[in-house]
Amino acid sequence: MSVRDEPGAWALSAWPWLVSAGSGQTGPVQLRNLDTQQVTTVDATATELATCGPAWCRVLVLAGEGPSRIDLMRPDGGDRRRVAGGAATASVIDVALLDRFEVLSQSGGDGSAPISSQQLLLYDLKEQRVVVVADGVGIVQSRGGLLWWSTGDNETTAWHTIDLRTLK
């Protein structure tokens, strides 16, 4: 086993990539490949908050007093597309799970959920559309291609899971 220092403030994204610890701030974000030492600088304007992984960046576009929309783009700035309006927020820290699914949430739904009015949304980059996964959502988590969320309250909590790797 070996240990090496990487100068600067970094967080691990997807091996072998590091992302600058300022990710989610206005201004540029950097990605560093630990195998090749390649550094990619992602340009974000003063009115954008960018969070990146090796394949996609989530860009929160700001206008006036708050967010106006969420875009996804490649780290080189290409293939930019609007995925949601300003009412949506990112539900998980990772950007574009499996390089295909952006997990979002927003207030709304049909009002039938007794506890939460949060909707869980999934933007599919392949199909270029948003689908409502669930209403009345509490906690949302993801790891390794799995997406899971809770519904209900402390006494009636239920957990639900989707294996995103199985979606065509």
mmCIF file of C-alpha atoms in Angstrom:
data_model
loop_
_atom_site.group_PDB
_atom_site.id
_atom_site.type_symbol
_atom_site.label_atom_id
_atom_site.label_comp_id
_atom_site.label_asym_id
_atom_site.label_seq_id
_atom_site.Cartn_x
_atom_site.Cartn_y
_atom_site.Cartn_z
ATOM 1 C CA MET A 1 0.000 0.000 0.000
ATOM 2 C CA SER A 2 1.254 3.474 -0.769
ATOM 3 C CA VAL A 3 0.144 6.915 0.300
ATOM 4 C CA ARG A 4 0.666 10.078 -1.684
ATOM 5 C CA ASP A 5 -0.223 13.705 -1.125
ATOM 6 C CA GLU A 6 -2.231 15.615 -3.696
ATOM 7 C CA PRO A 7 -1.751 19.350 -3.271
ATOM 8 C CA GLY A 8 -4.974 21.338 -3.011
ATOM 9 C CA ALA A 9 -8.418 20.627 -1.653
ATOM 10 C CA TRP A 10 -9.977 17.584 -3.377
ATOM 11 C CA ALA A 11 -12.783 15.071 -2.888
ATOM 12 C CA LEU A 12 -12.933 11.624 -4.474
ATOM 13 C CA SER A 13 -15.499 11.388 -7.263
ATOM 14 C CA ALA A 14 -15.364 8.104 -9.182
ATOM 15 C CA TRP A 15 -12.008 6.339 -9.225
ATOM 16 C CA PRO A 16 -9.534 7.586 -10.390
ATOM 17 C CA TRP A 17 -11.041 11.082 -10.436
ATOM 18 C CA LEU A 18 -10.815 13.817 -7.820
ATOM 19 C CA VAL A 19 -13.003 16.918 -7.907
ATOM 20 C CA SER A 20 -11.969 20.235 -6.418
ATOM 21 C CA ALA A 21 -13.407 20.734 -2.955
ATOM 22 C CA GLY A 22 -14.948 24.017 -4.131
ATOM 23 C CA SER A 23 -17.437 22.052 -6.232
ATOM 24 C CA GLY A 24 -20.919 23.465 -5.759
ATOM 25 C CA GLN A 25 -19.500 26.995 -5.535
ATOM 26 C CA THR A 26 -19.600 29.679 -8.202
ATOM 27 C CA GLY A 27 -16.601 29.743 -10.481
ATOM 28 C CA PRO A 28 -14.501 26.984 -12.061
ATOM 29 C CA VAL A 29 -14.383 23.380 -10.870
ATOM 30 C CA GLN A 30 -11.411 21.114 -11.499
ATOM 31 C CA LEU A 31 -11.304 17.373 -12.107
ATOM 32 C CA ARG A 32 -8.020 15.470 -11.686
ATOM 33 C CA ASN A 33 -7.336 11.968 -12.928
ATOM 34 C CA LEU A 34 -4.984 10.310 -10.424
ATOM 35 C CA ASP A 35 -3.751 7.759 -12.978
ATOM 36 C CA THR A 36 -2.814 10.213 -15.739
ATOM 37 C CA GLN A 37 -2.557 13.473 -13.714
ATOM 38 C CA GLN A 38 -4.846 15.036 -16.348
ATOM 39 C CA VAL A 39 -6.606 18.122 -14.974
ATOM 40 C CA THR A 40 -9.845 19.347 -16.541
ATOM 41 C CA THR A 41 -11.139 22.785 -15.624
ATOM 42 C CA VAL A 42 -14.897 23.172 -15.862
ATOM 43 C CA ASP A 43 -15.882 26.744 -16.523
ATOM 44 C CA ALA A 44 -18.902 27.987 -14.621
ATOM 45 C CA THR A 45 -19.979 31.597 -14.628
ATOM 46 C CA ALA A 46 -20.535 33.791 -11.595
ATOM 47 C CA THR A 47 -24.260 32.947 -11.811
ATOM 48 C CA GLU A 48 -23.784 29.150 -11.858
ATOM 49 C CA LEU A 49 -23.052 26.577 -9.178
ATOM 50 C CA ALA A 50 -21.361 23.507 -10.664
ATOM 51 C CA THR A 51 -20.896 20.045 -9.182
ATOM 52 C CA CYS A 52 -19.027 17.565 -11.361
ATOM 53 C CA GLY A 53 -18.113 13.969 -11.847
ATOM 54 C CA PRO A 54 -15.854 12.617 -14.599
ATOM 55 C CA ALA A 55 -18.628 12.390 -17.227
ATOM 56 C CA TRP A 56 -21.240 15.028 -16.293
ATOM 57 C CA CYS A 57 -21.613 18.266 -14.373
ATOM 58 C CA ARG A 58 -24.779 19.479 -12.656
ATOM 59 C CA VAL A 59 -25.133 23.240 -13.101
ATOM 60 C CA LEU A 60 -27.525 25.223 -10.944
ATOM 61 C CA VAL A 61 -28.236 28.405 -12.908
ATOM 62 C CA LEU A 62 -29.010 31.343 -10.641
ATOM 63 C CA ALA A 63 -31.236 34.294 -11.491
ATOM 64 C CA GLY A 64 -32.375 37.118 -9.234
ATOM 65 C CA GLU A 65 -32.977 35.787 -5.731
ATOM 66 C CA GLY A 66 -32.559 32.082 -6.375
ATOM 67 C CA PRO A 67 -32.208 29.172 -8.781
ATOM 68 C CA SER A 68 -33.846 29.364 -12.196
ATOM 69 C CA ARG A 69 -33.005 25.905 -13.563
ATOM 70 C CA ILE A 70 -30.758 22.849 -13.417
ATOM 71 C CA ASP A 71 -28.667 21.891 -16.439
ATOM 72 C CA LEU A 72 -26.406 18.922 -17.099
ATOM 73 C CA MET A 73 -23.319 19.318 -19.266
ATOM 74 C CA ARG A 74 -20.091 17.533 -20.033
ATOM 75 C CA PRO A 75 -17.016 18.780 -18.146
ATOM 76 C CA ASP A 76 -15.770 20.354 -21.398
ATOM 77 C CA GLY A 77 -18.994 22.427 -21.544
ATOM 78 C CA GLY A 78 -20.510 20.419 -24.386
ATOM 79 C CA ASP A 79 -23.814 18.534 -24.620
ATOM 80 C CA ARG A 80 -25.499 20.991 -22.243
ATOM 81 C CA ARG A 81 -29.185 20.362 -21.589
ATOM 82 C CA ARG A 82 -31.839 21.725 -19.268
ATOM 83 C CA VAL A 83 -33.179 18.996 -16.990
ATOM 84 C CA ALA A 84 -35.399 20.867 -14.501
ATOM 85 C CA GLY A 85 -36.758 24.241 -13.498
ATOM 86 C CA GLY A 86 -35.843 26.251 -10.430
ATOM 87 C CA ALA A 87 -38.257 24.394 -8.145
ATOM 88 C CA ALA A 88 -36.202 21.186 -8.396
ATOM 89 C CA THR A 89 -33.140 20.309 -6.332
ATOM 90 C CA ALA A 90 -30.548 17.559 -6.551
ATOM 91 C CA SER A 91 -31.521 14.646 -4.303
ATOM 92 C CA VAL A 92 -28.131 12.920 -4.151
ATOM 93 C CA ILE A 93 -24.599 14.271 -4.248
ATOM 94 C CA ASP A 94 -23.432 12.168 -7.211
ATOM 95 C CA VAL A 95 -24.058 13.680 -10.646
ATOM 96 C CA ALA A 96 -25.839 11.610 -13.325
ATOM 97 C CA LEU A 97 -25.822 8.136 -11.768
ATOM 98 C CA LEU A 98 -24.486 5.508 -14.169
ATOM 99 C CA ASP A 99 -23.776 8.448 -16.537
ATOM 100 C CA ARG A 100 -27.493 8.422 -17.325
ATOM 101 C CA PHE A 101 -29.840 9.306 -14.432
ATOM 102 C CA GLU A 102 -30.010 12.633 -12.607
ATOM 103 C CA VAL A 103 -31.945 12.263 -9.332
ATOM 104 C CA LEU A 104 -34.036 15.297 -8.394
ATOM 105 C CA SER A 105 -36.782 16.243 -5.980
ATOM 106 C CA GLN A 106 -39.311 19.023 -5.757
ATOM 107 C CA SER A 107 -42.313 20.011 -3.698
ATOM 108 C CA GLY A 108 -45.586 19.007 -5.217
ATOM 109 C CA GLY A 109 -47.308 15.789 -6.001
ATOM 110 C CA ASP A 110 -50.919 14.805 -5.734
ATOM 111 C CA GLY A 111 -51.289 15.704 -2.057
ATOM 112 C CA SER A 112 -52.215 12.143 -1.095
ATOM 113 C CA ALA A 113 -49.061 11.631 0.988
ATOM 114 C CA PRO A 114 -49.828 12.363 4.655
ATOM 115 C CA ILE A 115 -46.309 13.426 5.676
ATOM 116 C CA SER A 116 -44.235 14.859 2.838
ATOM 117 C CA SER A 117 -45.165 16.609 -0.363
ATOM 118 C CA GLN A 118 -41.744 15.915 -1.899
ATOM 119 C CA GLN A 119 -41.705 14.271 -5.309
ATOM 120 C CA LEU A 120 -38.776 12.111 -6.355
ATOM 121 C CA LEU A 121 -37.908 12.719 -10.010
ATOM 122 C CA LEU A 122 -35.533 10.957 -12.359
ATOM 123 C CA TYR A 123 -34.151 12.676 -15.456
ATOM 124 C CA ASP A 124 -33.075 10.091 -18.020
ATOM 125 C CA LEU A 125 -30.280 11.444 -20.227
ATOM 126 C CA LYS A 126 -30.800 8.654 -22.767
ATOM 127 C CA GLU A 127 -34.521 9.303 -23.164
ATOM 128 C CA GLN A 128 -34.212 13.063 -22.432
ATOM 129 C CA ARG A 129 -37.236 13.118 -20.157
ATOM 130 C CA VAL A 130 -38.223 13.420 -16.513
ATOM 131 C CA VAL A 131 -40.365 10.828 -14.771
ATOM 132 C CA VAL A 132 -41.968 11.043 -11.346
ATOM 133 C CA VAL A 133 -40.696 8.075 -9.342
ATOM 134 C CA ALA A 134 -42.674 8.669 -6.131
ATOM 135 C CA ASP A 135 -44.688 11.181 -4.104
ATOM 136 C CA GLY A 136 -44.427 11.724 -0.364
ATOM 137 C CA VAL A 137 -40.687 11.070 -0.269
ATOM 138 C CA GLY A 138 -38.454 11.637 2.764
ATOM 139 C CA ILE A 139 -34.817 10.478 2.631
ATOM 140 C CA VAL A 140 -33.178 9.727 -0.738
ATOM 141 C CA GLN A 141 -29.902 7.777 -1.087
ATOM 142 C CA SER A 142 -27.908 6.121 -3.862
ATOM 143 C CA ARG A 143 -24.895 3.869 -4.253
ATOM 144 C CA GLY A 144 -23.611 1.508 -6.936
ATOM 145 C CA GLY A 145 -26.506 1.963 -9.340
ATOM 146 C CA LEU A 146 -29.170 1.571 -6.650
ATOM 147 C CA LEU A 147 -31.572 4.348 -5.698
ATOM 148 C CA TRP A 148 -33.619 4.097 -2.507
ATOM 149 C CA TRP A 149 -35.993 6.401 -0.630
ATOM 150 C CA SER A 150 -38.298 6.491 2.348
ATOM 151 C CA THR A 151 -41.965 7.328 2.642
ATOM 152 C CA GLY A 152 -44.192 7.617 5.669
ATOM 153 C CA ASP A 153 -43.402 8.951 9.140
ATOM 154 C CA ASN A 154 -41.450 7.672 12.157
ATOM 155 C CA GLU A 155 -44.113 5.054 12.910
ATOM 156 C CA THR A 156 -44.896 3.958 9.351
ATOM 157 C CA THR A 157 -41.610 4.408 7.485
ATOM 158 C CA ALA A 158 -41.312 2.293 4.349
ATOM 159 C CA TRP A 159 -38.243 1.976 2.131
ATOM 160 C CA HIS A 160 -38.344 1.573 -1.639
ATOM 161 C CA THR A 161 -35.564 0.668 -4.082
ATOM 162 C CA ILE A 162 -34.898 0.834 -7.818
ATOM 163 C CA ASP A 163 -31.929 -0.893 -9.413
ATOM 164 C CA LEU A 164 -31.109 1.692 -12.087
ATOM 165 C CA ARG A 165 -28.776 -0.799 -13.784
ATOM 166 C CA THR A 166 -31.818 -2.798 -14.887
ATOM 167 C CA LEU A 167 -33.561 0.084 -16.682
ATOM 168 C CA LYS A 168 -33.338 -0.110 -20.444
#
